[in-house]
Coordinates of C-alpha atoms in Angstrom, one line a residue:
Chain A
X1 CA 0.0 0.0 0.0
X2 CA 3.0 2.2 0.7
X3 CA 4.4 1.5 -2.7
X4 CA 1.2 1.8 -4.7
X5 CA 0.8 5.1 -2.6
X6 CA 4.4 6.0 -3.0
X7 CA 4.1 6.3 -6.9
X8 CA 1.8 8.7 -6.4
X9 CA 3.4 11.2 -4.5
X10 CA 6.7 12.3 -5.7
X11 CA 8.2 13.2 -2.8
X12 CA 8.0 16.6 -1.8
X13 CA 11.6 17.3 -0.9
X14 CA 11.8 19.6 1.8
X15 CA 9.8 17.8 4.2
X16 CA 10.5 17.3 7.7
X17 CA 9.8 14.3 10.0
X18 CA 8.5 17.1 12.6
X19 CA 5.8 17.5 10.3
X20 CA 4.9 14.3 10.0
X21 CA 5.1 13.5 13.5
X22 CA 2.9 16.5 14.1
X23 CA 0.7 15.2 11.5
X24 CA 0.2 11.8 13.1
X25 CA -1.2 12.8 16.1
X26 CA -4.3 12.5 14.0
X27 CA -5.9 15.4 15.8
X28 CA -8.5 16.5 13.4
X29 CA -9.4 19.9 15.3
X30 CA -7.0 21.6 13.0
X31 CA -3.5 22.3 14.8
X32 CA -2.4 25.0 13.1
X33 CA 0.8 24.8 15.1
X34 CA 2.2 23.0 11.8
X35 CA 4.6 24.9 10.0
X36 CA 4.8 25.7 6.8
X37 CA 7.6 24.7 5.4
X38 CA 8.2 27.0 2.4
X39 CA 11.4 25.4 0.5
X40 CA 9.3 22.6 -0.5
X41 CA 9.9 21.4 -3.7
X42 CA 6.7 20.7 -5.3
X43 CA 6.9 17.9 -8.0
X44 CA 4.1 16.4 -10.1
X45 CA 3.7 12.7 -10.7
X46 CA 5.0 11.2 -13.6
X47 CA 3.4 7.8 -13.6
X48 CA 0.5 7.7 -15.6
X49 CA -0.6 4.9 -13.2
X50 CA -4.1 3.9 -12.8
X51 CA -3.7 5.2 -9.3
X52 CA -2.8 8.5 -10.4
X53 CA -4.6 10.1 -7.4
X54 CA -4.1 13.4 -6.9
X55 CA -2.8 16.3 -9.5
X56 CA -2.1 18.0 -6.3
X57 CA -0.2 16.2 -3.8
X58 CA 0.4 19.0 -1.1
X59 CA -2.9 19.0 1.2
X60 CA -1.9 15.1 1.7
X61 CA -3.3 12.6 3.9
X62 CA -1.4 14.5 6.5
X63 CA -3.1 17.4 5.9
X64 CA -6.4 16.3 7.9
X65 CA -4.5 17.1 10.9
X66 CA -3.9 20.6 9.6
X67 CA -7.3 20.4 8.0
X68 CA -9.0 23.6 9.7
X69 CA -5.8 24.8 9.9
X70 CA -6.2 25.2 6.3
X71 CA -6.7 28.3 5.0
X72 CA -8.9 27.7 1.9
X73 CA -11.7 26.7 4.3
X74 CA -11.2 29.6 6.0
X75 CA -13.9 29.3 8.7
X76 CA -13.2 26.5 10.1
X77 CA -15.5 24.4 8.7
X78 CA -16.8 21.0 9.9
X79 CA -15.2 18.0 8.3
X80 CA -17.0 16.7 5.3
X81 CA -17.2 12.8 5.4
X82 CA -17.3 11.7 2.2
X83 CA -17.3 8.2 2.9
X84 CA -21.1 8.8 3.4
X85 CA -21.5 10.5 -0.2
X86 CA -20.2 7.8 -2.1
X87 CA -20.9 5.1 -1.4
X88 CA -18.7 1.9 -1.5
X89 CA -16.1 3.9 -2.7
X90 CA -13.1 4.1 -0.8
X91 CA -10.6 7.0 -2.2
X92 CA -11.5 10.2 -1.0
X93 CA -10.8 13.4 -1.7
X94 CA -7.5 14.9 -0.9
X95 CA -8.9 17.9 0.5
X96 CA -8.0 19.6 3.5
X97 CA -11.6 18.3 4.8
X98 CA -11.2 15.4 3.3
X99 CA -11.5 12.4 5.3
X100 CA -8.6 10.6 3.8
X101 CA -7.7 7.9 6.4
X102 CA -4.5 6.7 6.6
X103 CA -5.2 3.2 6.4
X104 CA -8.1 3.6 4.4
X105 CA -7.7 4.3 0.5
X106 CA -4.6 3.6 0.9
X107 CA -4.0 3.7 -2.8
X108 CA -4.1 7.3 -2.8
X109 CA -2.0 8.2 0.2
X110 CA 1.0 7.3 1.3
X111 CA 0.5 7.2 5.0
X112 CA 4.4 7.6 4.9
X113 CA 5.0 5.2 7.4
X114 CA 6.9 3.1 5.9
X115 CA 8.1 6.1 3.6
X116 CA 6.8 4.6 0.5
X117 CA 9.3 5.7 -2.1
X118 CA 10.5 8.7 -0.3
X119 CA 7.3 10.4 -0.7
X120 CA 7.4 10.7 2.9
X121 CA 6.3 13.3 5.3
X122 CA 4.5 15.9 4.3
X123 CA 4.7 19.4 5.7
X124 CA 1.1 19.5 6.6
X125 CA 1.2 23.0 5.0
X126 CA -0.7 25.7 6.3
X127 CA -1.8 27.3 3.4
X128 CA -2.5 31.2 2.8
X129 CA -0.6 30.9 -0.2
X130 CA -2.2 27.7 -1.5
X131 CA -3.0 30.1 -4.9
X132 CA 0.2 30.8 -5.2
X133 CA 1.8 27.3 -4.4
X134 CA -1.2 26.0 -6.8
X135 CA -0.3 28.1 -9.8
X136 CA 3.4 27.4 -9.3
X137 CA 2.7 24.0 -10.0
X138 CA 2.1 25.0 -13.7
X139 CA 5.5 25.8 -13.5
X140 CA 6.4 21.7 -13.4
X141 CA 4.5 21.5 -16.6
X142 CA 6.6 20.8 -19.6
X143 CA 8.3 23.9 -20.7
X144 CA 6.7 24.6 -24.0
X145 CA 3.2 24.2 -22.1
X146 CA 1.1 27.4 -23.1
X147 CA -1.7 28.7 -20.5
X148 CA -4.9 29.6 -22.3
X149 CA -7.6 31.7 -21.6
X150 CA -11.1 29.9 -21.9
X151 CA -11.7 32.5 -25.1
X152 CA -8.2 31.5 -26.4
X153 CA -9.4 27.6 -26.4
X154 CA -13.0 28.4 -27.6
X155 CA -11.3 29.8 -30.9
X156 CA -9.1 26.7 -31.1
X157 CA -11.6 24.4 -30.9
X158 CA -13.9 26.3 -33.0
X159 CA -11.5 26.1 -35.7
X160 CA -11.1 22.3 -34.8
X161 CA -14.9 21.6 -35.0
X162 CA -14.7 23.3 -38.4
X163 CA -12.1 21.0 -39.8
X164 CA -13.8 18.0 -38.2
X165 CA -16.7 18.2 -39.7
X166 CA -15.1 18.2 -42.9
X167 CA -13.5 15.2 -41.5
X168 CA -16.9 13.9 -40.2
X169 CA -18.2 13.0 -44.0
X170 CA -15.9 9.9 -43.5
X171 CA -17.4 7.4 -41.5
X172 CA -14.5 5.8 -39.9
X173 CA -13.6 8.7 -38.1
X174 CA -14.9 9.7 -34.4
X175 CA -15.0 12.0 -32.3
X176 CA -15.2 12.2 -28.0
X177 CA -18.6 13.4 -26.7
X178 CA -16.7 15.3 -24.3
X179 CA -15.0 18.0 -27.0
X180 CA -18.4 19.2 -27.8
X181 CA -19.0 19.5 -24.2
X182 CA -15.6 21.1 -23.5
X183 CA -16.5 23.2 -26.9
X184 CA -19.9 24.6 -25.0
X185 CA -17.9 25.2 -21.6
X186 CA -15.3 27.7 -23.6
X187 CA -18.2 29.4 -25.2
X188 CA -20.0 29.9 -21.9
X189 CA -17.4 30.8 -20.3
X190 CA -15.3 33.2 -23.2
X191 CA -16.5 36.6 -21.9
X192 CA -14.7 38.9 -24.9
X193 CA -15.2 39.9 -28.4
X194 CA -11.6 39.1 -29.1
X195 CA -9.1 37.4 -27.6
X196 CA -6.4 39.0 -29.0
X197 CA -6.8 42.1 -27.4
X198 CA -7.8 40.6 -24.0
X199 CA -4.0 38.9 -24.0
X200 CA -2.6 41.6 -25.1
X201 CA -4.1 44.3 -22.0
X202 CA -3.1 41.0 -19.3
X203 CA 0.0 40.8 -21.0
X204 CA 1.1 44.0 -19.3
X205 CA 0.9 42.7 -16.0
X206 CA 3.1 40.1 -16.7
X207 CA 5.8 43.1 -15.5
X208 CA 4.1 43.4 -12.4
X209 CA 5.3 40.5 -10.9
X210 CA 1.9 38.7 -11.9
X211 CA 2.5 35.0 -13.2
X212 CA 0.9 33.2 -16.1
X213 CA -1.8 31.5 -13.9
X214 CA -2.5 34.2 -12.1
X215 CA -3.0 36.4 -15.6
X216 CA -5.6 33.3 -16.9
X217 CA -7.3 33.4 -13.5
X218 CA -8.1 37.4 -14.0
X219 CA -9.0 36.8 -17.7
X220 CA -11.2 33.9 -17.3
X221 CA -12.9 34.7 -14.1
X222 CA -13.6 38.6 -15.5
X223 CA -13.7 40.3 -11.9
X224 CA -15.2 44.0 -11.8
X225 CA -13.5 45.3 -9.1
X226 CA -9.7 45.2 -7.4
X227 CA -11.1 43.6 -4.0
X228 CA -12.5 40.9 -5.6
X229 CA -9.3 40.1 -8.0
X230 CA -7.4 39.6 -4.5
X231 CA -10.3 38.1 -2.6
X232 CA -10.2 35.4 -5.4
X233 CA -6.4 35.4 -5.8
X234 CA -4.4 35.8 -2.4
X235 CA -1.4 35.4 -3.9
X236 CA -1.5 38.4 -5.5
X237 CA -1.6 40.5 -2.2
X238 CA 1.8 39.8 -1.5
X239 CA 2.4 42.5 -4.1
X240 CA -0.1 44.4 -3.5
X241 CA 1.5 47.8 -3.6
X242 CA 2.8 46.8 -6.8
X243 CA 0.1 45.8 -8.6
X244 CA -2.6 47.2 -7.2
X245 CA -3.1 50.1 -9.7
X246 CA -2.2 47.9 -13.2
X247 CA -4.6 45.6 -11.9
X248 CA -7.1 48.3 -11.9
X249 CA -6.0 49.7 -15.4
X250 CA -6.3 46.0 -16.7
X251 CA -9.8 46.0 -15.5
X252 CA -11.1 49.0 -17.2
X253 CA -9.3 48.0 -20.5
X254 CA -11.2 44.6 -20.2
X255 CA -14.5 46.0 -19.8
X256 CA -13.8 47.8 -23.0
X257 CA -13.1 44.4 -24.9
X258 CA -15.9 42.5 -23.0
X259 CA -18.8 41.1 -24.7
X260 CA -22.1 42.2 -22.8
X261 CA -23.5 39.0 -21.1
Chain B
X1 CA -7.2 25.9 -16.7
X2 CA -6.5 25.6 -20.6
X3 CA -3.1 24.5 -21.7
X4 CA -1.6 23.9 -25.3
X5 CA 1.1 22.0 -25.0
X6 CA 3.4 19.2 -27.1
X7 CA 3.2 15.5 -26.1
X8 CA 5.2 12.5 -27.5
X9 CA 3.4 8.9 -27.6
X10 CA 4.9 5.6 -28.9
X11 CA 2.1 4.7 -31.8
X12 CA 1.9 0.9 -32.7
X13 CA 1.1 0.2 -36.0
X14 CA -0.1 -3.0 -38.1
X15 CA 1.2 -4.0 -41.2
X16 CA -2.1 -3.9 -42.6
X17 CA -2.0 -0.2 -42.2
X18 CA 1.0 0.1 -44.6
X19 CA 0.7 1.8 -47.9
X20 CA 0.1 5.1 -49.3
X21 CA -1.9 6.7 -46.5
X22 CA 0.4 5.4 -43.6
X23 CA 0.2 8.8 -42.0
X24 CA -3.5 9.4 -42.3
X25 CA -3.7 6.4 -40.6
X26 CA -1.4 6.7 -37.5
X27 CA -2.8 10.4 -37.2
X28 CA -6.6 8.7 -36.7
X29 CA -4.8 6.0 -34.4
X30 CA -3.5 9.0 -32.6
X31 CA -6.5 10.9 -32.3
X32 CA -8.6 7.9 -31.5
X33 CA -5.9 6.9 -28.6
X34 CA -5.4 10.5 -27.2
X35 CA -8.1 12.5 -27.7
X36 CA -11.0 12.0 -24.3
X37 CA -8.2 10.7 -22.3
X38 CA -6.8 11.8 -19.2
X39 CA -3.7 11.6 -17.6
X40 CA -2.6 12.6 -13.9
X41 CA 0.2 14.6 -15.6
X42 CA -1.4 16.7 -18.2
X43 CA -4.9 16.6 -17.3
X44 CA -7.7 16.3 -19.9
X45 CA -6.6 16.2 -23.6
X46 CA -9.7 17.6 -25.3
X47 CA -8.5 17.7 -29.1
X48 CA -4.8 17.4 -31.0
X49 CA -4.6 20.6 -32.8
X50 CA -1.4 19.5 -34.8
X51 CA 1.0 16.6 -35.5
X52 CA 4.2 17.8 -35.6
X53 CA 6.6 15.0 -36.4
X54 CA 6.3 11.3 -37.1
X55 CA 9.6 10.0 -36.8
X56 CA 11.2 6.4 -37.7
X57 CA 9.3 3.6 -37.4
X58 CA 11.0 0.5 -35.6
X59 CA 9.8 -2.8 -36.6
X60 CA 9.2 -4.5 -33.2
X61 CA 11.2 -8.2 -33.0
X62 CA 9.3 -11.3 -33.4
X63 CA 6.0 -9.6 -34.8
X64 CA 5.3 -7.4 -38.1
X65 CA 3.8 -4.0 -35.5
X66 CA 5.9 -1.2 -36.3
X67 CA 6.2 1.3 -33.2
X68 CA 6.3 5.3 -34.4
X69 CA 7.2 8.0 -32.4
X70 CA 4.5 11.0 -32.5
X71 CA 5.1 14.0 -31.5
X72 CA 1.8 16.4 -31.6
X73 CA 0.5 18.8 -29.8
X74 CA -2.9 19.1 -28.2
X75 CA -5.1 21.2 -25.5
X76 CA -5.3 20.2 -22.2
X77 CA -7.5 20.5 -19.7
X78 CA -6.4 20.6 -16.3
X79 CA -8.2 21.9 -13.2
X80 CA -5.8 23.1 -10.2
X81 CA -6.2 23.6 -7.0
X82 CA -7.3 26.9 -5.5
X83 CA -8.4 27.5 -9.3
X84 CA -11.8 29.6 -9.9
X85 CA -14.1 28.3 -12.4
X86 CA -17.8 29.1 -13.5
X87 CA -19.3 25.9 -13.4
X88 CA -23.5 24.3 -14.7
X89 CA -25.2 22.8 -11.5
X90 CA -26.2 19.3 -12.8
X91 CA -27.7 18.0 -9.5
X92 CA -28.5 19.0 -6.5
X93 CA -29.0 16.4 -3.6
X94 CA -28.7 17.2 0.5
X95 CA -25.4 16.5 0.4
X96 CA -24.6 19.3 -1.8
X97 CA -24.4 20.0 -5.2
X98 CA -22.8 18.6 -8.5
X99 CA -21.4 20.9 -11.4
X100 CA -20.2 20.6 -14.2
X101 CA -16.7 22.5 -15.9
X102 CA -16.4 20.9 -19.3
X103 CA -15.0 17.6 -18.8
X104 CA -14.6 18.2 -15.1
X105 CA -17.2 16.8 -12.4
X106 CA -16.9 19.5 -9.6
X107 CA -19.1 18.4 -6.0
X108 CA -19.5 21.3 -3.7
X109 CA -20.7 19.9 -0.2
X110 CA -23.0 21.1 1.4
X111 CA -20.6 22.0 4.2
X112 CA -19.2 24.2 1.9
X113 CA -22.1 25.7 0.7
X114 CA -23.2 29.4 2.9
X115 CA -24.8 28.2 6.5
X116 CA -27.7 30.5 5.6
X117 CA -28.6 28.4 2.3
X118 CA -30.7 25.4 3.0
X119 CA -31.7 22.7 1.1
X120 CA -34.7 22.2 -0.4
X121 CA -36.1 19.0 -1.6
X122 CA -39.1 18.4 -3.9
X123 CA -39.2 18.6 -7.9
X124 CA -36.7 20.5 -8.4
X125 CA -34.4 19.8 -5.2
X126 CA -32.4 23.7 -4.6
X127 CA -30.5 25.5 -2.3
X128 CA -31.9 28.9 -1.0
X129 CA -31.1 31.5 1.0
X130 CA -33.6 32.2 3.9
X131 CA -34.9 35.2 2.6
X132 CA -35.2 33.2 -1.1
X133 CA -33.4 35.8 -2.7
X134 CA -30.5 33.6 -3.9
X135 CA -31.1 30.0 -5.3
X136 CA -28.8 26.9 -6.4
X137 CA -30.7 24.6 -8.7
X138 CA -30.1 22.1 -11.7
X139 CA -28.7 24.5 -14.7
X140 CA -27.5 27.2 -12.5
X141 CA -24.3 28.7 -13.0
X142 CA -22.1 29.2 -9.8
X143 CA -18.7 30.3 -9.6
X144 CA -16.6 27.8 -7.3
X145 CA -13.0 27.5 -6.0
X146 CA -11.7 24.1 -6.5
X147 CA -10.2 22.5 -3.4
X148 CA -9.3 19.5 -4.4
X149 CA -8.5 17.1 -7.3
X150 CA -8.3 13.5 -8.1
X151 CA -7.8 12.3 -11.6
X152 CA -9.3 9.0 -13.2
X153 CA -8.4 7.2 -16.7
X154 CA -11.0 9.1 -18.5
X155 CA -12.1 11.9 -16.1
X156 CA -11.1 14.4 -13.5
X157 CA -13.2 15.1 -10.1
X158 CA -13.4 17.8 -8.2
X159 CA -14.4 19.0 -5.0
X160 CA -14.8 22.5 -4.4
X161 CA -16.3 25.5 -2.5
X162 CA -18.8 28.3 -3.0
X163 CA -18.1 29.5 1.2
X164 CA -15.5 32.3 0.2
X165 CA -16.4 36.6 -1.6
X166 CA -17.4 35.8 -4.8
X167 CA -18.3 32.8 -4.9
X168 CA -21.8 31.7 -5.2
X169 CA -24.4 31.7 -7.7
X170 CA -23.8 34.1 -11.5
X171 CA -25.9 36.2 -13.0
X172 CA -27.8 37.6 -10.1
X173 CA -27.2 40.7 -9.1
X174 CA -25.9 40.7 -5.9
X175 CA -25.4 36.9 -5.4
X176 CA -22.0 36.1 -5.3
X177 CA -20.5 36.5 -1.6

């Protein structure tokens, strides 16, 4: 169970056994006692094993014991059992309310007793920067990865659909139900006449100290107003006296290019 | 999030296949492999937009399959943690709510659902606010934070939150918060 949970976690480097020991006290009230240990290395799987659990393997199994220490739930909420929800199945959510009991779904964590593959002890991270962690993470992506907006992919796969149905007269060929899904999702969610021009006005935050994910974030999610670009994106605070005022010129140029929903 | 990015697979061809449209063919073996999939790594792959190069093929010892290298590149779909996303209600039970984000299953518990929405049951099951202002039923559209991942052979689940600002329910006026 260790192994099969060790391939899943590539080991987060910088972890400490403190953590881990503070971890397995088990408490679930939420000790937010537990460091955060900020040199982490954060690494992404590269198995494409069937266990493939998590994409994100930092809130781990460990993290219930931080659980309300977690910030994303930020009012300490109660734990969700999800054990109840679905029924007979046994992998829960890695979530800092998860459930995720260490002897229990084993396949997906890596109670890191035995260590697994070195995969071991998670800091049991208390996360005001879990945005910022989170969007890092892209970073691990193969370099020539390229973060699209949702308007950005709606006009790639609208010029896809056009060449597949030209494809579509021959029979043999198939397509997934789940591109014309994804198709309708980047409509629904494209908010601007042009993408173009809505890269081109985030673009100039990039000198801001803004990152890629970050930029998407703000382009896809379309806020109106400053306070809710860093209510949604924390990480962005950190600079706030930085970026404070492009964010607000970005805004305004946006509403120019939006379309009206 | 969206992500265009190059991928490399190991496509297996059988001799059958040979002949003048070799490449069609290994391009619909391709497409038929890849595209639906998912993979911890790179998330969703919702369409190939372009092969790039088709290298040697090896002919594999002992049988007449010849193995090409593909290189092509595709977009991805891959939801993150801490990510916001609008997201289509597709059911609504007391547990909480299920949603829909293209190819991604997102469940919002009702934990993480506002304490002063309550669940409704009947024909159309919801989730309103005391005063009935604000309402979470099938086909609504609710912005949500995603708080947590886990990644199948074919699709991605989700769990995530509507509890933080500006979350909540789109398109009504002063719903999200």
């Amino acid at each position: 169970m260790a192994e099969k949970g060790g391939k899943n976690f590539s080991s987060e480097k910088g972890k400490t056994p403190s953590n881990l020991a503070a971890s397995k006290e088990g408490s679930l009230k939420g000790k937010d006692s537990v460091p955060v240990n900020k040199t982490r290395h954060i690494q992404l799987d590269d198995s494409d094993s069937e266990y493939e659990g998590f994409v994100d393997e930092r809130s781990p199994a460990s993290s219930k014991a931080s659980g309300k220490a977690s910030s994303d739930l930020k009012s300490g909420k109660k734990k969700v059992s999800f054990e109840s929800l679905k029924t007979g199945r046994k992998t829960s959510f890695e979530t800092p309310a998860a459930k995720g009991d260490w002897g229990k779904g084993g396949k997906d964590f890596n109670a890191g007793k035995a260590g697994g593959k070195g995969s071991l002890p998670r800091a049991t991270a208390v996360k005001p920067r879990l945005t910022e962690i989170e969007l890092k993470l892209e970073l691990e992506l193969p370099k020539n990865a390229r973060l699209l907006m949702d308007c950005e992919a709606a006009e790639i796969l609208q010029e896809i659909e056009e060449h597949k149905t030209i494809l579509s007269e021959d029979p043999k060929v198939k397509f997934p139900e789940s591109f014309n899904k994804v198709l309708q999702y980047t409509k629904f969610g494209s908010h601007y006449i042009n993408s173009q021009s809505a890269r081109k006005v985030l673009e100039t935050l990039k000198i801001n100290g803004v990152n890629d994910g970050e930029i998407c974030m703000i382009g896809n999610i379309c806020p109106e107003t400053v306070e809710e670009v860093y209510a949604l994106l924390p990480s962005l605070k950190v600079n706030k006296h930085k970026n404070e005022e492009p964010i607000k010129e970005v805004l305004a140029s946006l509403a120019k290019v939006k379309t009206s929903k | 999030m969206f992500f265009h990015i190059t991928l490399e697979r190991n496509m297996q061809l059988q001799p059958r296949h040979f002949g003048p449209h070799l490449r069609d063919k290994l391009v619909a073996k391709l497409m038929k492999d890849v595209e639906g999939t998912c993979s911890g790594r790179h998330g969703f792959v919702v369409a190939i937009t372009n092969v790039e190069d088709i290298g040697k093929g090896l002919i594999r010892e002992g049988t007449g399959f010849v193995t090409f290298p593909v290189k092509y590149q595709c977009v991805v779909f891959r939801p993150f943690k801490g990510e916001i996303l609008e997201a289509v209600v597709t059911m609504v039970n007391k547990m909480g709510f299920f949603a829909e984000a293209g190819p991604v299953q997102i469940f919002v518990s009702n934990h993480l659902i506002p304490d002063d929405m309550e669940f409704q049951s009947g024909d159309m099951p919801n989730y309103t606010t005391s005063d009935g202002s604000v309402k979470i039923q099938k086909d609504s559209e609710v912005r949500l934070k995603i708080i947590g991942t886990r990644v199948d052979a074919t699709e991605i689940f989700c769990i995530g939150t509507i509890r933080d600002d500006f979350l909540g329910v789109i398109n009504d006026p002063g719903a999200a918060s």
